[in-house]
């Protein structure tokens, strides 16, 4: 029985990576742009941006959180310049808006269009870690304090 749990855990941990591997770098880049790039976004715009961009989980549930980088796309693409594949940390700090699901019921996670988010933005810009493929950003990993 324990081996079944370990196998399921490995499947769940590797699911996001596996789903990225099944799409072309161009498709992954477009999804990254849609989900994470929004120059000038304000914290009050989380609900409208997530709904208009149709950002949700693979099972149509509301995402627990989503990060919008508020810099122009060319600045973010520059991080991957000369870096073919893998994770990379930006040299420069970036500002962002973090949107977190606020209407959370552990027994009944909401579905679009019933997602309500609370937006916040840190006081200072932070460096970030993204994944690049063929010199294009394809996945946001985290910000570094």
PDB file of C-alpha atoms in Angstrom:
ATOM      1  CA  UNK A   1       0.000   0.000   0.000  1.00  0.00           C
ATOM      2  CA  UNK A   2       2.849   2.413   0.790  1.00  0.00           C
ATOM      3  CA  UNK A   3       4.239   2.121  -2.733  1.00  0.00           C
ATOM      4  CA  UNK A   4       0.904   3.308  -4.130  1.00  0.00           C
ATOM      5  CA  UNK A   5       1.090   6.440  -1.962  1.00  0.00           C
ATOM      6  CA  UNK A   6       4.677   7.155  -3.010  1.00  0.00           C
ATOM      7  CA  UNK A   7       3.759   6.688  -6.680  1.00  0.00           C
ATOM      8  CA  UNK A   8       0.777   9.024  -6.344  1.00  0.00           C
ATOM      9  CA  UNK A   9       2.914  11.600  -4.545  1.00  0.00           C
ATOM     10  CA  UNK A  10       5.535  11.483  -7.309  1.00  0.00           C
ATOM     11  CA  UNK A  11       2.823  11.841  -9.929  1.00  0.00           C
ATOM     12  CA  UNK A  12       1.367  14.892  -8.173  1.00  0.00           C
ATOM     13  CA  UNK A  13       4.763  16.523  -7.638  1.00  0.00           C
ATOM     14  CA  UNK A  14       5.804  15.999 -11.256  1.00  0.00           C
ATOM     15  CA  UNK A  15       2.419  16.817 -12.844  1.00  0.00           C
ATOM     16  CA  UNK A  16       3.148  20.521 -13.545  1.00  0.00           C
ATOM     17  CA  UNK A  17       6.505  19.671 -15.126  1.00  0.00           C
ATOM     18  CA  UNK A  18       5.010  16.829 -17.153  1.00  0.00           C
ATOM     19  CA  UNK A  19       2.212  19.048 -18.479  1.00  0.00           C
ATOM     20  CA  UNK A  20       4.773  21.691 -19.546  1.00  0.00           C
ATOM     21  CA  UNK A  21       6.817  19.052 -21.375  1.00  0.00           C
ATOM     22  CA  UNK A  22       3.845  18.107 -23.546  1.00  0.00           C
ATOM     23  CA  UNK A  23       3.506  21.618 -25.010  1.00  0.00           C
ATOM     24  CA  UNK A  24       5.809  23.374 -27.434  1.00  0.00           C
ATOM     25  CA  UNK A  25       8.023  26.183 -26.098  1.00  0.00           C
ATOM     26  CA  UNK A  26       5.943  28.680 -28.113  1.00  0.00           C
ATOM     27  CA  UNK A  27       2.727  27.473 -26.435  1.00  0.00           C
ATOM     28  CA  UNK A  28       4.341  27.547 -22.995  1.00  0.00           C
ATOM     29  CA  UNK A  29       5.604  31.077 -23.626  1.00  0.00           C
ATOM     30  CA  UNK A  30       2.118  32.261 -24.633  1.00  0.00           C
ATOM     31  CA  UNK A  31       0.621  30.716 -21.485  1.00  0.00           C
ATOM     32  CA  UNK A  32       3.346  32.374 -19.368  1.00  0.00           C
ATOM     33  CA  UNK A  33       2.538  35.764 -20.942  1.00  0.00           C
ATOM     34  CA  UNK A  34      -1.182  35.308 -20.350  1.00  0.00           C
ATOM     35  CA  UNK A  35      -0.864  34.156 -16.746  1.00  0.00           C
ATOM     36  CA  UNK A  36       1.971  36.298 -15.458  1.00  0.00           C
ATOM     37  CA  UNK A  37       2.646  39.493 -17.438  1.00  0.00           C
ATOM     38  CA  UNK A  38       0.593  42.617 -16.772  1.00  0.00           C
ATOM     39  CA  UNK A  39       2.501  45.930 -16.829  1.00  0.00           C
ATOM     40  CA  UNK A  40       0.875  48.519 -14.603  1.00  0.00           C
ATOM     41  CA  UNK A  41      -1.577  46.135 -12.909  1.00  0.00           C
ATOM     42  CA  UNK A  42      -3.038  47.257  -9.570  1.00  0.00           C
ATOM     43  CA  UNK A  43      -3.914  45.034  -6.599  1.00  0.00           C
ATOM     44  CA  UNK A  44      -7.617  45.857  -7.037  1.00  0.00           C
ATOM     45  CA  UNK A  45      -7.673  44.228 -10.485  1.00  0.00           C
ATOM     46  CA  UNK A  46      -7.108  40.589  -9.469  1.00  0.00           C
ATOM     47  CA  UNK A  47     -10.702  39.386  -9.944  1.00  0.00           C
ATOM     48  CA  UNK A  48     -11.191  41.033 -13.334  1.00  0.00           C
ATOM     49  CA  UNK A  49      -7.777  40.026 -14.729  1.00  0.00           C
ATOM     50  CA  UNK A  50      -7.987  36.389 -13.640  1.00  0.00           C
ATOM     51  CA  UNK A  51     -11.529  36.089 -15.002  1.00  0.00           C
ATOM     52  CA  UNK A  52     -10.826  37.856 -18.315  1.00  0.00           C
ATOM     53  CA  UNK A  53      -7.677  35.768 -18.875  1.00  0.00           C
ATOM     54  CA  UNK A  54      -9.513  32.564 -17.893  1.00  0.00           C
ATOM     55  CA  UNK A  55      -6.811  31.606 -15.381  1.00  0.00           C
ATOM     56  CA  UNK A  56      -7.851  28.455 -13.532  1.00  0.00           C
ATOM     57  CA  UNK A  57      -6.626  24.978 -12.688  1.00  0.00           C
ATOM     58  CA  UNK A  58      -6.726  22.106 -15.172  1.00  0.00           C
ATOM     59  CA  UNK A  59      -9.983  20.995 -13.536  1.00  0.00           C
ATOM     60  CA  UNK A  60     -11.687  24.416 -13.889  1.00  0.00           C
ATOM     61  CA  UNK A  61     -11.307  25.202 -10.199  1.00  0.00           C
ATOM     62  CA  UNK A  62     -10.151  28.631  -9.088  1.00  0.00           C
ATOM     63  CA  UNK A  63      -6.374  28.843  -8.742  1.00  0.00           C
ATOM     64  CA  UNK A  64      -5.273  29.331  -5.131  1.00  0.00           C
ATOM     65  CA  UNK A  65      -2.957  32.140  -6.215  1.00  0.00           C
ATOM     66  CA  UNK A  66      -1.488  33.807  -9.257  1.00  0.00           C
ATOM     67  CA  UNK A  67       1.422  36.196  -9.620  1.00  0.00           C
ATOM     68  CA  UNK A  68       1.390  39.030 -12.135  1.00  0.00           C
ATOM     69  CA  UNK A  69       4.739  40.618 -12.980  1.00  0.00           C
ATOM     70  CA  UNK A  70       4.142  44.318 -13.579  1.00  0.00           C
ATOM     71  CA  UNK A  71       7.099  44.909 -15.892  1.00  0.00           C
ATOM     72  CA  UNK A  72       7.100  45.112 -19.703  1.00  0.00           C
ATOM     73  CA  UNK A  73       7.498  41.784 -21.476  1.00  0.00           C
ATOM     74  CA  UNK A  74      10.812  42.719 -23.114  1.00  0.00           C
ATOM     75  CA  UNK A  75      12.426  43.157 -19.674  1.00  0.00           C
ATOM     76  CA  UNK A  76      11.288  39.685 -18.647  1.00  0.00           C
ATOM     77  CA  UNK A  77      12.362  38.098 -21.932  1.00  0.00           C
ATOM     78  CA  UNK A  78      15.821  39.645 -21.444  1.00  0.00           C
ATOM     79  CA  UNK A  79      16.346  37.401 -18.399  1.00  0.00           C
ATOM     80  CA  UNK A  80      16.353  34.360 -20.706  1.00  0.00           C
ATOM     81  CA  UNK A  81      18.617  35.879 -23.344  1.00  0.00           C
ATOM     82  CA  UNK A  82      21.645  33.600 -23.667  1.00  0.00           C
ATOM     83  CA  UNK A  83      20.055  31.036 -21.347  1.00  0.00           C
ATOM     84  CA  UNK A  84      18.612  28.141 -23.345  1.00  0.00           C
ATOM     85  CA  UNK A  85      16.930  25.887 -20.777  1.00  0.00           C
ATOM     86  CA  UNK A  86      16.293  25.692 -17.047  1.00  0.00           C
ATOM     87  CA  UNK A  87      15.751  27.958 -14.050  1.00  0.00           C
ATOM     88  CA  UNK A  88      17.443  31.319 -13.819  1.00  0.00           C
ATOM     89  CA  UNK A  89      17.381  34.134 -11.280  1.00  0.00           C
ATOM     90  CA  UNK A  90      16.970  37.664 -12.583  1.00  0.00           C
ATOM     91  CA  UNK A  91      19.812  40.122 -12.032  1.00  0.00           C
ATOM     92  CA  UNK A  92      17.346  42.968 -11.519  1.00  0.00           C
ATOM     93  CA  UNK A  93      14.401  43.223  -9.133  1.00  0.00           C
ATOM     94  CA  UNK A  94      10.815  43.356 -10.410  1.00  0.00           C
ATOM     95  CA  UNK A  95       7.525  44.545  -8.970  1.00  0.00           C
ATOM     96  CA  UNK A  96       4.527  42.256  -8.938  1.00  0.00           C
ATOM     97  CA  UNK A  97       0.956  41.756  -7.773  1.00  0.00           C
ATOM     98  CA  UNK A  98       0.099  38.564  -5.928  1.00  0.00           C
ATOM     99  CA  UNK A  99      -3.547  37.506  -6.148  1.00  0.00           C
ATOM    100  CA  UNK A 100      -4.719  35.013  -3.522  1.00  0.00           C
ATOM    101  CA  UNK A 101      -8.087  33.288  -3.466  1.00  0.00           C
ATOM    102  CA  UNK A 102     -10.095  34.860  -0.647  1.00  0.00           C
ATOM    103  CA  UNK A 103     -13.352  32.874  -0.748  1.00  0.00           C
ATOM    104  CA  UNK A 104     -11.782  29.573   0.298  1.00  0.00           C
ATOM    105  CA  UNK A 105     -13.919  26.738   1.614  1.00  0.00           C
ATOM    106  CA  UNK A 106     -11.706  23.666   2.178  1.00  0.00           C
ATOM    107  CA  UNK A 107     -14.664  21.393   1.406  1.00  0.00           C
ATOM    108  CA  UNK A 108     -15.805  23.161  -1.748  1.00  0.00           C
ATOM    109  CA  UNK A 109     -13.187  25.019  -3.800  1.00  0.00           C
ATOM    110  CA  UNK A 110     -14.967  27.541  -6.054  1.00  0.00           C
ATOM    111  CA  UNK A 111     -15.032  27.451  -9.854  1.00  0.00           C
ATOM    112  CA  UNK A 112     -14.951  30.335 -12.335  1.00  0.00           C
ATOM    113  CA  UNK A 113     -16.706  32.770 -12.438  1.00  0.00           C
ATOM    114  CA  UNK A 114     -17.111  32.558  -8.640  1.00  0.00           C
ATOM    115  CA  UNK A 115     -13.459  33.193  -7.764  1.00  0.00           C
ATOM    116  CA  UNK A 116     -12.733  36.139  -5.479  1.00  0.00           C
ATOM    117  CA  UNK A 117      -9.157  37.268  -4.986  1.00  0.00           C
ATOM    118  CA  UNK A 118      -7.351  39.567  -2.613  1.00  0.00           C
ATOM    119  CA  UNK A 119      -4.421  41.348  -4.244  1.00  0.00           C
ATOM    120  CA  UNK A 120      -1.268  42.572  -2.549  1.00  0.00           C
ATOM    121  CA  UNK A 121       2.056  43.903  -3.671  1.00  0.00           C
ATOM    122  CA  UNK A 122       5.319  43.998  -1.708  1.00  0.00           C
ATOM    123  CA  UNK A 123       6.788  47.294  -0.665  1.00  0.00           C
ATOM    124  CA  UNK A 124      10.027  46.637  -2.538  1.00  0.00           C
ATOM    125  CA  UNK A 125      10.828  45.037  -5.884  1.00  0.00           C
ATOM    126  CA  UNK A 126      12.346  41.539  -5.727  1.00  0.00           C
ATOM    127  CA  UNK A 127      14.465  39.323  -7.920  1.00  0.00           C
ATOM    128  CA  UNK A 128      12.614  36.380  -9.417  1.00  0.00           C
ATOM    129  CA  UNK A 129      13.271  32.844 -10.583  1.00  0.00           C
ATOM    130  CA  UNK A 130      11.771  31.784 -13.909  1.00  0.00           C
ATOM    131  CA  UNK A 131      12.210  28.786 -16.189  1.00  0.00           C
ATOM    132  CA  UNK A 132      13.491  29.447 -19.708  1.00  0.00           C
ATOM    133  CA  UNK A 133      13.292  27.226 -22.751  1.00  0.00           C
ATOM    134  CA  UNK A 134      14.912  28.127 -26.061  1.00  0.00           C
ATOM    135  CA  UNK A 135      15.573  31.581 -24.553  1.00  0.00           C
ATOM    136  CA  UNK A 136      11.884  32.229 -23.784  1.00  0.00           C
ATOM    137  CA  UNK A 137      10.330  32.491 -20.308  1.00  0.00           C
ATOM    138  CA  UNK A 138       7.887  29.626 -19.880  1.00  0.00           C
ATOM    139  CA  UNK A 139       7.241  29.315 -16.133  1.00  0.00           C
ATOM    140  CA  UNK A 140       7.253  31.606 -13.107  1.00  0.00           C
ATOM    141  CA  UNK A 141       8.761  29.885 -10.060  1.00  0.00           C
ATOM    142  CA  UNK A 142       9.138  32.436  -7.255  1.00  0.00           C
ATOM    143  CA  UNK A 143      10.342  35.793  -6.060  1.00  0.00           C
ATOM    144  CA  UNK A 144      13.419  35.989  -3.850  1.00  0.00           C
ATOM    145  CA  UNK A 145      13.156  38.113  -0.702  1.00  0.00           C
TER     146      UNK A 145
END
